Coordinates of C-alpha atoms in Angstrom, one line a residue:
Chain A
M1500 CA 0.0 0.0 0.0
V1501 CA 2.8 2.4 1.0
E1502 CA 4.6 1.4 -2.2
K1503 CA 1.5 2.1 -4.3
N1504 CA 1.1 5.5 -2.7
L1505 CA 4.7 6.4 -3.4
L1506 CA 4.2 5.3 -7.1
F1507 CA 1.1 7.6 -7.3
Q1508 CA 2.9 10.5 -5.7
T1509 CA 5.8 10.2 -8.1
L1510 CA 3.4 10.0 -11.0
L1511 CA 1.4 13.0 -10.0
E1512 CA 4.5 15.1 -9.4
Q1513 CA 5.9 14.3 -12.8
A1514 CA 2.5 14.8 -14.5
D1515 CA 2.4 18.3 -12.9
F1516 CA 5.9 19.0 -14.1
L1517 CA 5.0 18.1 -17.6
G1518 CA 1.7 20.0 -17.6
V1519 CA -0.3 16.8 -17.9
K1520 CA -3.7 17.3 -16.1
T1521 CA -4.5 14.1 -14.2
Y1522 CA -7.8 13.0 -12.9
V1523 CA -8.1 10.0 -10.6
V1524 CA -11.6 8.5 -10.7
D1525 CA -13.3 5.6 -9.0
G1526 CA -14.8 3.2 -11.4
D1527 CA -16.5 3.5 -14.7
S1528 CA -19.4 5.7 -13.6
Q1529 CA -17.2 8.3 -12.1
L1530 CA -15.0 8.2 -15.2
N1531 CA -18.0 8.9 -17.3
L1532 CA -19.1 11.8 -15.1
T1533 CA -15.7 13.4 -14.7
L1534 CA -14.8 13.1 -18.3
S1535 CA -18.0 14.7 -19.4
E1536 CA -17.5 17.5 -16.9
V1537 CA -14.0 18.1 -18.1
I1538 CA -15.2 18.3 -21.7
A1539 CA -18.0 20.7 -20.8
E1540 CA -15.9 22.8 -18.5
K1541 CA -13.2 23.3 -21.1
G1542 CA -15.8 24.2 -23.7
F1543 CA -14.9 21.2 -25.8
N1544 CA -18.6 20.4 -26.5
D1545 CA -18.4 21.6 -30.1
K1546 CA -15.2 19.8 -30.8
K1547 CA -15.0 16.6 -32.9
I1548 CA -14.3 13.9 -30.4
C1549 CA -13.3 10.3 -31.2
I1550 CA -13.0 7.4 -28.8
L1551 CA -11.1 4.2 -29.4
N1552 CA -12.2 0.8 -28.2
S1553 CA -10.5 -0.7 -25.3
E1554 CA -10.5 -3.7 -22.9
H1555 CA -9.8 -1.2 -20.1
Y1556 CA -13.0 0.8 -20.2
D1557 CA -16.4 0.5 -21.8
A1558 CA -16.1 2.8 -24.8
N1559 CA -19.6 2.2 -25.9
R1560 CA -21.1 3.1 -22.5
L1561 CA -18.8 6.1 -22.3
R1562 CA -20.1 7.3 -25.7
V1563 CA -23.7 6.8 -24.8
Y1564 CA -23.1 8.8 -21.6
L1565 CA -21.4 11.6 -23.3
N1566 CA -24.1 11.7 -26.0
S1567 CA -26.7 12.0 -23.2
R1568 CA -24.8 15.1 -22.0
N1569 CA -25.0 16.6 -25.5
I1570 CA -21.4 15.8 -26.3
D1571 CA -21.0 14.3 -29.8
V1572 CA -18.5 11.4 -29.9
F1573 CA -17.8 8.9 -32.5
F1574 CA -16.3 5.5 -32.0
I1575 CA -13.6 3.6 -33.9
D1576 CA -13.8 -0.1 -34.0
N1577 CA -10.6 -2.1 -34.3
N1578 CA -11.2 -3.6 -37.7
E1579 CA -12.2 -0.6 -39.8
D1580 CA -10.6 0.3 -43.1
Y1581 CA -7.3 2.0 -42.5
A1582 CA -7.3 4.7 -45.2
K1583 CA -11.0 5.6 -44.6
T1584 CA -10.5 5.8 -40.8
L1585 CA -7.3 7.8 -41.1
N1586 CA -9.3 10.4 -43.1
T1587 CA -11.8 10.6 -40.2
I1588 CA -9.0 10.9 -37.6
K1589 CA -7.5 13.8 -39.6
E1590 CA -10.4 16.0 -38.6
V1591 CA -10.6 14.9 -34.9
E1592 CA -9.9 17.5 -32.3
I1593 CA -9.9 15.3 -29.2
G1594 CA -8.7 11.7 -29.3
I1595 CA -9.7 9.5 -26.3
T1596 CA -7.6 6.4 -26.1
P1597 CA -6.4 3.6 -23.9
A1598 CA -2.7 2.9 -23.3
D1599 CA -0.9 -0.3 -22.4
L1600 CA 1.1 1.0 -19.5
L1601 CA 1.8 4.1 -17.5
V1602 CA 5.4 4.6 -16.2
A1603 CA 5.2 6.5 -12.9
E1604 CA 8.8 7.7 -12.8
T1605 CA 8.5 9.8 -15.9
C1606 CA 4.7 9.9 -16.5
T1607 CA 5.1 8.0 -19.7
L1608 CA 2.3 6.3 -21.6
V1609 CA 3.5 3.1 -23.3
I1610 CA 1.5 1.9 -26.3
R1611 CA 1.9 -1.1 -28.4
N1612 CA 2.0 -0.2 -32.1
K1613 CA 0.0 -3.2 -33.1
R1614 CA -3.2 -1.8 -31.5
P1615 CA -5.3 -0.4 -34.4
F1616 CA -5.4 3.4 -34.7
L1617 CA -3.9 4.0 -31.3
R1618 CA -0.7 5.5 -32.7
E1619 CA -2.7 7.8 -35.0
L1620 CA -5.4 8.9 -32.5
S1621 CA -2.8 9.7 -29.8
L1622 CA -0.8 11.8 -32.3
L1623 CA -3.0 13.7 -34.8
P1624 CA -5.6 15.5 -32.6
P1625 CA -4.6 18.6 -30.7
I1626 CA -5.9 17.1 -27.5
H1627 CA -5.2 13.6 -26.3
I1628 CA -7.1 12.1 -23.4
A1629 CA -5.7 8.8 -22.2
I1630 CA -7.6 6.5 -19.9
I1631 CA -5.6 4.1 -17.8
G1632 CA -6.4 1.5 -15.2
E1633 CA -4.7 1.8 -11.8
D1634 CA -3.2 -1.6 -12.4
Q1635 CA -1.5 -0.5 -15.5
I1636 CA 0.8 1.9 -13.6
I1637 CA 4.3 0.6 -13.2
A1638 CA 7.4 2.1 -11.5
D1639 CA 9.9 2.6 -14.4
L1640 CA 10.8 2.0 -18.0
Y1641 CA 12.8 -1.2 -17.2
K1642 CA 9.6 -2.7 -15.8
A1643 CA 7.7 -1.7 -19.0
V1644 CA 10.3 -3.4 -21.1
E1645 CA 10.2 -6.5 -18.9
I1646 CA 6.4 -6.7 -19.4
L1647 CA 6.5 -6.1 -23.2
K1648 CA 9.8 -7.9 -23.9
S1649 CA 8.5 -11.1 -25.4
D1650 CA 6.2 -9.2 -27.8
I1651 CA 9.1 -6.9 -28.8
M1652 CA 11.3 -9.9 -29.4
K1653 CA 8.7 -11.1 -31.8
G1654 CA 9.0 -7.9 -33.8
D1655 CA 6.3 -5.7 -32.3
G1656 CA 7.0 -2.0 -32.0
I1657 CA 6.2 0.3 -29.1
T1658 CA 5.8 4.1 -28.6
L1659 CA 6.5 6.0 -25.4
I1660 CA 4.7 9.3 -24.9
T1661 CA 5.8 11.7 -22.2
G1662 CA 3.7 14.8 -22.1
P1663 CA 2.5 17.1 -24.9
S1664 CA 4.4 17.7 -28.2
K1665 CA 7.0 20.4 -27.8
T1666 CA 9.7 22.4 -29.5
A1667 CA 12.3 25.0 -28.5
D1668 CA 13.5 25.6 -32.0
I1669 CA 12.5 29.3 -32.2
E1670 CA 14.9 31.3 -30.0
L1671 CA 14.5 28.5 -27.3
N1672 CA 10.9 29.5 -26.6
L1673 CA 9.0 26.4 -25.4
V1674 CA 6.0 26.0 -27.6
K1675 CA 3.6 23.1 -27.1
G1676 CA 1.8 21.2 -29.9
V1677 CA 4.2 21.6 -32.8
H1678 CA 3.2 18.3 -34.6
G1679 CA 1.5 16.2 -31.9
P1680 CA -1.0 17.2 -29.2
K1681 CA -0.8 20.5 -27.5
E1682 CA -2.5 19.0 -24.4
V1683 CA -2.4 15.5 -22.8
I1684 CA -5.0 14.7 -20.2
L1685 CA -4.8 11.6 -18.0
F1686 CA -7.7 9.7 -16.4
I1687 CA -6.6 7.0 -13.9
V1688 CA -9.4 4.6 -13.1
R1689 CA -9.1 3.1 -9.6
K1690 CA -9.5 -0.6 -9.6
D1691 CA -11.4 -1.4 -6.4
F1692 CA -14.5 0.3 -7.8
N1693 CA -14.3 -1.3 -11.2
Q1694 CA -14.5 -5.0 -11.9
K1695 CA -13.7 -4.5 -15.6
I1696 CA -10.0 -3.7 -15.1
Chain B
M1400 CA 44.0 14.8 -54.1
P1401 CA 44.3 16.9 -50.9
K1402 CA 41.4 19.3 -50.5
D1403 CA 42.0 22.9 -49.7
K1404 CA 42.1 23.9 -46.1
W1405 CA 38.7 24.6 -44.7
P1406 CA 38.3 28.4 -44.1
Y1407 CA 37.8 28.0 -40.3
R1408 CA 38.9 31.5 -39.4
E1409 CA 36.8 33.2 -42.0
K1410 CA 33.6 31.3 -40.9
A1411 CA 34.4 31.9 -37.2
R1412 CA 34.8 35.6 -37.9
K1413 CA 31.5 35.7 -39.7
A1414 CA 29.7 34.1 -36.8
L1415 CA 31.4 36.4 -34.3
R1416 CA 30.2 39.4 -36.3
D1417 CA 26.6 38.2 -36.4
P1418 CA 24.8 39.6 -33.3
V1419 CA 21.7 37.3 -33.8
F1420 CA 23.9 34.2 -34.0
Q1421 CA 25.8 35.3 -30.9
R1422 CA 22.6 35.8 -29.0
G1423 CA 21.4 32.3 -30.0
L1424 CA 24.6 30.7 -28.9
E1425 CA 24.6 32.5 -25.6
G1426 CA 21.0 31.5 -25.0
I1427 CA 21.6 27.8 -25.7
Q1428 CA 24.7 27.7 -23.5
L1429 CA 23.2 29.5 -20.6
R1430 CA 19.9 27.8 -20.6
I1431 CA 20.2 24.2 -22.0
G1432 CA 23.8 23.9 -20.8
K1433 CA 23.0 24.8 -17.2
A1434 CA 19.8 22.9 -17.1
T1435 CA 21.5 19.7 -18.2
L1436 CA 23.8 19.9 -15.2
E1437 CA 20.8 20.1 -12.9
R1438 CA 19.2 17.1 -14.5
Y1439 CA 22.4 15.1 -14.0
K1440 CA 22.5 16.0 -10.3
E1441 CA 19.0 14.8 -9.8
V1442 CA 20.1 11.1 -10.3
P1443 CA 22.0 9.8 -7.3
D1444 CA 23.9 7.2 -9.2
I1445 CA 24.4 9.3 -12.3
E1446 CA 28.2 8.7 -12.4
T1447 CA 27.7 4.9 -12.3
L1448 CA 25.2 5.2 -15.2
R1449 CA 27.6 7.4 -17.2
V1450 CA 30.4 4.9 -16.8
E1451 CA 28.0 2.0 -17.7
G1452 CA 26.8 4.0 -20.7
L1453 CA 30.3 4.4 -22.1
R1454 CA 31.1 0.8 -21.4
T1455 CA 27.9 -0.2 -23.3
R1456 CA 28.8 1.9 -26.3
M1457 CA 32.5 0.8 -26.4
K1458 CA 31.4 -2.8 -26.2
A1459 CA 29.3 -2.1 -29.3
I1460 CA 32.2 -0.4 -31.1
Q1461 CA 34.3 -3.4 -30.3
N1462 CA 31.7 -5.8 -31.7
L1463 CA 30.4 -3.7 -34.5
E1464 CA 30.5 -6.4 -37.2
A1465 CA 28.8 -9.0 -35.1
Y1466 CA 26.1 -6.7 -33.8
L1467 CA 25.3 -5.3 -37.2
K1468 CA 25.0 -8.8 -38.7
E1469 CA 22.6 -9.8 -35.9
F1470 CA 20.6 -6.6 -36.4
A1471 CA 20.4 -7.2 -40.2
Y1472 CA 19.3 -10.8 -39.6
H1473 CA 16.4 -9.7 -37.4
V1474 CA 15.3 -6.9 -39.7
E1475 CA 15.3 -9.2 -42.7
E1476 CA 13.5 -12.0 -40.8
G1477 CA 10.8 -9.4 -40.2
G1478 CA 10.5 -8.6 -43.9
G1479 CA 12.7 -5.5 -44.0
M1480 CA 15.9 -5.0 -45.9
V1481 CA 19.3 -3.8 -44.7
F1482 CA 21.9 -2.3 -47.0
F1483 CA 25.5 -1.8 -46.0
A1484 CA 26.9 1.3 -47.7
K1485 CA 30.7 1.8 -47.7
D1486 CA 30.5 5.4 -48.6
A1487 CA 28.1 8.3 -49.2
D1488 CA 27.7 7.5 -52.9
E1489 CA 26.6 3.9 -52.2
A1490 CA 24.2 5.1 -49.6
V1491 CA 22.6 7.7 -51.8
D1492 CA 22.5 5.3 -54.7
F1493 CA 20.6 2.8 -52.7
A1494 CA 18.2 5.4 -51.3
L1495 CA 17.4 6.4 -54.9
K1496 CA 16.8 2.8 -55.8
V1497 CA 14.3 2.5 -53.0
C1498 CA 12.5 5.6 -54.2
S1499 CA 12.2 4.4 -57.7
A1500 CA 11.1 0.9 -56.6
H1501 CA 8.2 2.5 -54.6
K1502 CA 7.5 5.3 -57.1
V1503 CA 8.2 7.9 -54.4
K1504 CA 7.5 11.5 -55.2
T1505 CA 7.5 13.2 -51.8
V1506 CA 9.5 12.3 -48.8
V1507 CA 9.1 13.5 -45.2
K1508 CA 12.3 13.5 -43.2
G1509 CA 13.0 13.3 -39.5
K1510 CA 16.2 15.1 -38.5
S1511 CA 19.1 12.9 -39.5
M1512 CA 22.7 14.0 -39.2
V1513 CA 24.0 11.2 -41.4
G1514 CA 21.4 12.2 -44.0
E1515 CA 23.0 15.6 -44.0
E1516 CA 26.5 14.0 -44.1
I1517 CA 25.8 12.1 -47.3
R1518 CA 23.9 15.0 -48.9
L1519 CA 20.8 13.0 -49.3
N1520 CA 18.4 15.9 -49.9
R1521 CA 20.4 17.2 -52.8
A1522 CA 20.5 13.8 -54.5
L1523 CA 16.7 13.4 -54.0
E1524 CA 16.0 16.8 -55.4
E1525 CA 18.1 16.1 -58.5
R1526 CA 15.8 13.1 -59.2
G1527 CA 12.7 15.3 -58.9
I1528 CA 11.8 13.9 -55.5
R1529 CA 10.8 16.4 -52.9
P1530 CA 12.4 15.9 -49.5
I1531 CA 10.6 17.9 -46.7
E1532 CA 12.4 18.4 -43.4
T1533 CA 9.8 18.1 -40.6
D1534 CA 11.7 19.0 -37.5
L1535 CA 10.7 22.6 -37.0
G1536 CA 14.3 23.8 -36.8
E1537 CA 15.3 21.8 -39.9
Y1538 CA 12.2 23.0 -41.7
I1539 CA 13.2 26.6 -41.1
I1540 CA 16.8 26.2 -42.3
Q1541 CA 15.6 24.1 -45.3
L1542 CA 13.3 27.0 -46.3
A1543 CA 16.2 29.4 -45.8
G1544 CA 18.5 27.1 -47.9
E1545 CA 21.0 26.8 -45.0
G1546 CA 22.6 24.0 -43.0
P1547 CA 22.2 23.1 -39.3
S1548 CA 24.3 25.2 -36.9
H1549 CA 23.7 22.9 -33.9
I1550 CA 23.1 19.2 -33.6
I1551 CA 19.8 19.5 -31.8
G1552 CA 18.9 23.2 -32.3
P1553 CA 19.6 23.5 -36.1
A1554 CA 18.1 27.0 -36.3
I1555 CA 19.5 28.7 -33.2
H1556 CA 21.4 31.2 -35.4
K1557 CA 18.0 32.7 -36.5
S1558 CA 15.9 35.3 -34.7
K1559 CA 12.1 35.0 -34.5
E1560 CA 11.8 38.1 -36.7
Q1561 CA 14.1 36.4 -39.4
I1562 CA 11.9 33.3 -39.2
G1563 CA 8.8 35.4 -39.5
R1564 CA 10.0 37.1 -42.6
L1565 CA 11.2 33.8 -44.0
F1566 CA 7.7 32.2 -43.5
S1567 CA 6.0 35.2 -44.9
D1568 CA 8.3 35.1 -48.1
K1569 CA 8.2 31.4 -48.7
L1570 CA 4.8 30.3 -47.4
G1571 CA 2.8 33.5 -48.3
V1572 CA 1.5 33.9 -44.8
P1573 CA 1.1 37.3 -43.0
Y1574 CA 4.2 38.3 -41.0
T1575 CA 4.4 37.4 -37.4
S1576 CA 7.3 37.0 -35.0
V1577 CA 5.3 35.3 -32.2
P1578 CA 6.9 31.8 -31.7
E1579 CA 3.5 30.2 -31.0
E1580 CA 2.0 31.5 -34.2
L1581 CA 5.1 30.6 -36.3
T1582 CA 4.9 27.1 -34.8
S1583 CA 1.3 26.7 -35.7
I1584 CA 2.0 27.9 -39.3
A1585 CA 4.6 25.2 -39.6
R1586 CA 2.2 22.6 -38.0
R1587 CA -0.5 23.3 -40.6
A1588 CA 1.9 23.4 -43.6
L1589 CA 3.7 20.2 -42.6
R1590 CA 0.5 18.3 -41.6
E1591 CA -0.6 18.1 -45.3
R1592 CA 2.9 17.0 -46.3
F1593 CA 2.8 14.0 -43.9
F1594 CA -0.4 12.8 -45.6
E1595 CA 1.0 13.3 -49.1
A1596 CA 4.3 11.7 -48.5
D1597 CA 5.1 8.2 -50.0
M1598 CA 8.1 7.7 -47.8
G1599 CA 9.5 8.7 -44.4
I1600 CA 13.2 9.0 -44.0
T1601 CA 14.7 9.0 -40.5
G1602 CA 18.0 8.5 -38.8
A1603 CA 18.3 6.2 -35.8
N1604 CA 19.3 7.2 -32.4
L1605 CA 20.2 3.6 -31.9
A1606 CA 19.6 0.3 -33.5
I1607 CA 19.0 -2.8 -31.3
A1608 CA 21.0 -5.9 -32.5
D1609 CA 19.1 -8.7 -30.8
S1610 CA 15.6 -7.6 -31.9
G1611 CA 16.0 -5.7 -35.2
H1612 CA 14.4 -2.5 -34.0
V1613 CA 15.5 1.1 -34.3
M1614 CA 15.0 3.6 -31.5
L1615 CA 13.8 7.1 -32.6
V1616 CA 13.6 10.0 -30.3
S1617 CA 11.9 13.4 -30.8
N1618 CA 10.0 16.1 -28.9
E1619 CA 7.8 17.4 -31.6
G1620 CA 6.2 14.3 -32.9
N1621 CA 7.5 14.7 -36.5
I1622 CA 9.3 11.4 -36.4
R1623 CA 6.1 9.6 -35.2
F1624 CA 4.3 11.1 -38.2
S1625 CA 7.1 10.3 -40.6
I1626 CA 7.1 6.6 -39.6
T1627 CA 3.4 6.2 -39.1
L1628 CA 1.7 7.7 -42.1
P1629 CA 3.8 7.0 -45.3
R1630 CA 3.9 3.5 -46.8
V1631 CA 7.7 3.2 -46.8
H1632 CA 10.1 3.8 -43.9
L1633 CA 13.8 4.3 -44.8
V1634 CA 16.3 4.5 -42.0
V1635 CA 19.7 6.0 -42.7
M1636 CA 22.1 5.3 -39.8
G1637 CA 25.8 5.5 -39.1
M1638 CA 27.3 2.0 -38.6
E1639 CA 28.3 2.8 -35.1
R1640 CA 24.8 3.6 -33.9
I1641 CA 24.1 0.2 -32.4
V1642 CA 23.7 -1.6 -29.1
K1643 CA 23.1 -5.2 -28.3
T1644 CA 19.8 -5.1 -26.3
L1645 CA 16.7 -3.0 -25.6
E1646 CA 17.8 -2.6 -22.0
E1647 CA 21.1 -1.1 -23.2
A1648 CA 19.2 1.2 -25.5
L1649 CA 17.1 2.4 -22.5
L1650 CA 20.2 3.2 -20.5
I1651 CA 21.5 5.4 -23.3
L1652 CA 18.1 6.9 -23.8
R1653 CA 17.9 8.0 -20.2
L1654 CA 21.4 9.6 -20.4
L1655 CA 20.6 11.1 -23.9
S1656 CA 17.3 12.8 -22.7
R1657 CA 19.0 14.5 -19.8
A1658 CA 22.1 15.6 -21.8
A1659 CA 20.3 16.8 -24.9
A1660 CA 17.4 18.8 -23.6
A1661 CA 17.5 18.5 -19.8
Q1662 CA 14.6 16.1 -19.7
R1663 CA 14.0 13.0 -17.7
L1664 CA 12.8 11.4 -20.9
A1665 CA 12.3 12.9 -24.4
T1666 CA 8.6 13.4 -25.3
Y1667 CA 8.3 10.7 -27.9
V1668 CA 10.3 7.5 -28.3
S1669 CA 9.5 5.0 -31.0
I1670 CA 11.0 1.6 -31.0
V1671 CA 10.1 0.2 -34.4
G1672 CA 11.1 -2.6 -36.7
P1673 CA 9.7 -3.8 -40.1
K1674 CA 6.6 -5.5 -38.7
E1675 CA 4.0 -2.7 -38.7
K1676 CA 5.0 -1.5 -42.2
I1677 CA 5.1 -5.0 -43.7
E1678 CA 1.7 -6.0 -42.2
R1679 CA 0.1 -3.0 -43.8
G1680 CA 1.6 -3.7 -47.2
G1681 CA 4.4 -1.2 -46.9
A1682 CA 8.2 -1.6 -46.8
F1683 CA 11.0 -1.0 -44.3
Y1684 CA 14.7 -0.4 -45.3
V1685 CA 17.8 0.4 -43.4
I1686 CA 21.0 1.9 -44.9
V1687 CA 24.0 1.3 -42.6
V1688 CA 26.6 3.9 -43.6
D1689 CA 30.3 3.4 -43.1
N1690 CA 31.8 6.4 -44.9
G1691 CA 35.0 6.3 -43.0
R1692 CA 33.7 5.0 -39.7
S1693 CA 35.3 1.5 -39.8
K1694 CA 38.7 3.2 -40.2
I1695 CA 38.0 5.1 -36.9
A1696 CA 36.8 2.0 -35.2
S1697 CA 40.0 0.2 -36.0
D1698 CA 42.1 3.0 -34.5
S1699 CA 42.6 2.4 -30.8
D1700 CA 43.1 6.1 -30.1
F1701 CA 40.0 7.4 -31.9
K1702 CA 37.4 4.6 -31.6
E1703 CA 36.0 6.3 -28.5
A1704 CA 34.7 9.1 -30.7
L1705 CA 32.2 6.6 -32.2
A1706 CA 30.6 6.2 -28.8
C1707 CA 29.0 9.7 -29.2
V1708 CA 25.2 9.7 -29.0
R1709 CA 24.8 13.1 -30.7
C1710 CA 23.2 14.8 -27.8
G1711 CA 24.9 18.2 -28.3
A1712 CA 25.9 18.6 -24.6
C1713 CA 29.5 19.3 -25.5
L1714 CA 28.4 22.1 -27.8
N1715 CA 26.3 23.6 -25.0
I1716 CA 29.3 24.0 -22.7
C1717 CA 32.3 24.5 -25.1
P1718 CA 33.7 28.1 -24.9
V1719 CA 34.9 27.9 -28.5
Y1720 CA 31.7 26.6 -30.0
G1721 CA 29.8 29.2 -27.9
K1722 CA 31.5 31.9 -29.8
I1723 CA 32.2 30.6 -33.3
G1724 CA 29.0 28.5 -33.7
G1725 CA 28.4 25.4 -35.9
Y1726 CA 29.3 26.7 -39.4
A1727 CA 33.0 27.1 -38.6
Y1728 CA 33.3 23.3 -38.2
G1729 CA 32.7 22.8 -41.9
E1730 CA 30.7 19.6 -42.0
V1731 CA 27.5 18.7 -40.2
Y1732 CA 29.1 17.8 -37.0
S1733 CA 30.1 20.7 -34.8
G1734 CA 31.5 21.6 -31.4
P1735 CA 34.2 19.6 -29.6
I1736 CA 33.0 16.2 -31.0
G1737 CA 32.8 17.7 -34.5
A1738 CA 36.4 18.9 -34.1
I1739 CA 37.3 15.2 -33.9
I1740 CA 34.7 13.5 -36.2
N1741 CA 35.0 16.0 -39.1
P1742 CA 38.8 15.7 -39.5
L1743 CA 38.6 11.9 -39.1
L1744 CA 35.8 11.5 -41.6
F1745 CA 36.7 14.2 -44.1
G1746 CA 40.4 14.9 -43.9
I1747 CA 42.8 15.7 -41.0
D1748 CA 44.8 18.2 -43.1
T1749 CA 41.7 19.9 -44.5
Y1750 CA 40.1 20.3 -41.1
S1751 CA 43.2 20.8 -38.9
D1752 CA 42.1 24.2 -37.7
L1753 CA 39.2 22.5 -35.9
F1754 CA 41.3 20.5 -33.5
F1755 CA 43.8 23.4 -33.0
G1756 CA 41.0 25.8 -32.4
E1757 CA 39.6 24.0 -29.3
T1758 CA 41.0 24.9 -25.9
L1759 CA 41.5 21.5 -24.2
C1760 CA 39.8 22.9 -21.2
G1761 CA 38.0 19.6 -20.6
A1762 CA 34.5 21.0 -20.1
C1763 CA 33.2 18.8 -23.0
K1764 CA 34.4 15.6 -21.3
E1765 CA 32.9 16.8 -18.0
R1766 CA 29.5 17.5 -19.6
C1767 CA 29.3 14.5 -22.0
P1768 CA 26.8 12.0 -20.7
L1769 CA 29.3 9.3 -21.4
H1770 CA 32.5 11.3 -20.4
I1771 CA 34.0 10.7 -23.8
D1772 CA 37.6 11.9 -23.6
I1773 CA 37.4 14.5 -26.2
P1774 CA 40.5 16.5 -25.1
R1775 CA 42.7 13.4 -25.3
M1776 CA 41.6 12.8 -28.9
L1777 CA 42.1 16.5 -29.9
L1778 CA 45.7 16.2 -28.7
E1779 CA 46.2 13.0 -30.5
L1780 CA 44.9 14.6 -33.7
R1781 CA 47.5 17.4 -33.3
R1782 CA 50.2 14.8 -32.9
R1783 CA 49.1 12.8 -36.0
Y1784 CA 48.9 16.1 -38.0
K1785 CA 52.4 17.0 -37.0
E1786 CA 54.0 13.6 -37.4
G1787 CA 51.9 12.3 -40.2
D1788 CA 49.8 9.2 -40.5
P1789 CA 49.5 7.1 -43.6
H1790 CA 46.3 5.4 -42.3
F1791 CA 44.5 8.8 -42.5
Q1792 CA 46.6 10.0 -45.4
V1793 CA 48.4 12.7 -43.5
A1794 CA 51.9 13.7 -44.5
A1795 CA 54.4 14.6 -41.7
K1796 CA 54.9 18.3 -41.4
K1797 CA 58.4 19.6 -42.2
G1798 CA 60.6 22.7 -41.6
I1799 CA 59.2 25.8 -39.8
E1800 CA 55.7 24.3 -39.4
Y1801 CA 57.1 21.3 -37.6
V1802 CA 59.2 23.6 -35.3
L1803 CA 56.1 25.7 -34.5
L1804 CA 54.0 22.7 -33.8
K1805 CA 56.6 21.2 -31.6
G1806 CA 56.8 24.4 -29.6
F1807 CA 53.0 24.4 -29.3
E1808 CA 53.1 20.8 -28.1
I1809 CA 55.6 21.6 -25.4
Y1810 CA 53.6 24.6 -24.4
N1811 CA 50.4 22.5 -24.1
R1812 CA 52.1 19.8 -22.1
A1813 CA 53.9 22.0 -19.6
P1814 CA 51.3 23.4 -17.1
F1815 CA 53.6 26.2 -15.9
L1816 CA 54.1 27.5 -19.5
S1817 CA 50.4 27.4 -20.2
K1818 CA 49.7 29.3 -17.0
I1819 CA 52.2 32.0 -18.0
G1820 CA 50.7 32.1 -21.5
T1821 CA 47.1 32.4 -20.1
R1822 CA 48.3 35.3 -17.8
L1823 CA 50.0 37.0 -20.6
S1824 CA 47.0 36.8 -22.8
R1825 CA 44.8 38.0 -20.0
L1826 CA 47.1 41.0 -19.6
I1827 CA 46.9 41.8 -23.3
V1828 CA 43.1 41.3 -23.4
E1829 CA 42.4 43.3 -20.3
K1830 CA 44.4 46.3 -21.6

């Protein structure tokens, strides 16, 4: 328990340092509620929002919930046509995605490249919202590699994402969102309240 | 045929007289240079990690042939192709063959130093293929028709006003000098190019021998775009850019992130092999470029230079680079490490001013994430230059030049003489 708290503390500190807004929610219903509030609060209602399917949350329920709050969301299924879907993602302003792991030490999202459209939806839209289960939080990068090693040795690729896209190429001014998202928002779903994770 | 001497002094003088360039250099040294030190201090066992990092890189240099073979085996097993190019011409030639095989018209490029080294863009343009640099700094200097002046900050010699005028001239947008606005202009312009491009060309921060992946690091996301959207991914890497395992790559990544931009971890790290491209009906190629590197690897005095991870930390602390900037170093590599690599790759006689120009103050070795002994190699280059070295086609110096060099050597090796010299020069300067 102590260890878990320490992990959380490190993670939240690092998220704060990177400017990654983090919400810790208890279970699916609080996730739905908080996510819809964040979207409404930020005035994102009129934005084009897209959610990716995941085994870590109920994307369909989330969509229905957001719809009921007058937030229009569309949903990408894993086996849709690549070129067609890419064209859709091109216009998306908020991408809501899962991730495979979250590294506490550096607040790094780890994703497997073989997950359909995850690389694209976490990269193209100006805002990326990642939903992570508490159980997916690990201490450091070495642990991540340990977990993913056998897949990597079979040739799979992975992507590590640490905070929003940034550059300092113009007179060393830090500017966010040069190619990738300007903003990364994290939702951590606590396990005890959610049987699905 | 010996090439003419590189006009080091002339280029240095030009930078010294450019106030914008001077401001950029001062900024990068004061801000990134200092912040890097803070990031090192954060890690309690940083010195152990740095020693381990150098050991890992030197092990790879020692076993280059075996590691590269293993890497190539895994890439080809996954459906990719690896080509070993002995020089720039062979590398460029293969890249063009890949382009014509896949009917490539537009290429998006992630920043690649070796790509600059082999003049890949020029060759592509001559074939009517449009190479578009996608790192913001590289994009700026490509629009301006210039080369990079810093390994990781290629456009530090430009002011935001100059960039504003450049964008307005070349892209037809209204003038602005606000960095956020300039960045979003580039974001919009380049976004379309990513979708158009048939091929993405990247370098490789490291290749991983036992899995057949390359590791690509960026903060902007341009590399993720370049390797995700186009059908074909072509990697151009120096032959020394390899480690044995993923864990070794992570160790170097941690050191690199802190050294290059004072981060715990760079924003985006992609570890990719051929698999995703092949599964989607695309293609994956790697060009492993020698271009003089195996000669360096076989020289026991200089092989340590190949351990370099191109973080730019030595540029951010070097008192000489801090004044004369990147262009004085002639080729793409600049700063203290460039003063070793450029002469070794492109001619010791041609680029001799580079290693005579550095001060041997040792700040580079101190700041290097791997503690690469740059001062030792600078001195060794001076010795080879004076005494000659058939291996690197250097003739021994004779007559008055030899006497002067000998005097300089004695001066450098005797601390009391250097001290007197420094005091004298201070007296002169302060008057």
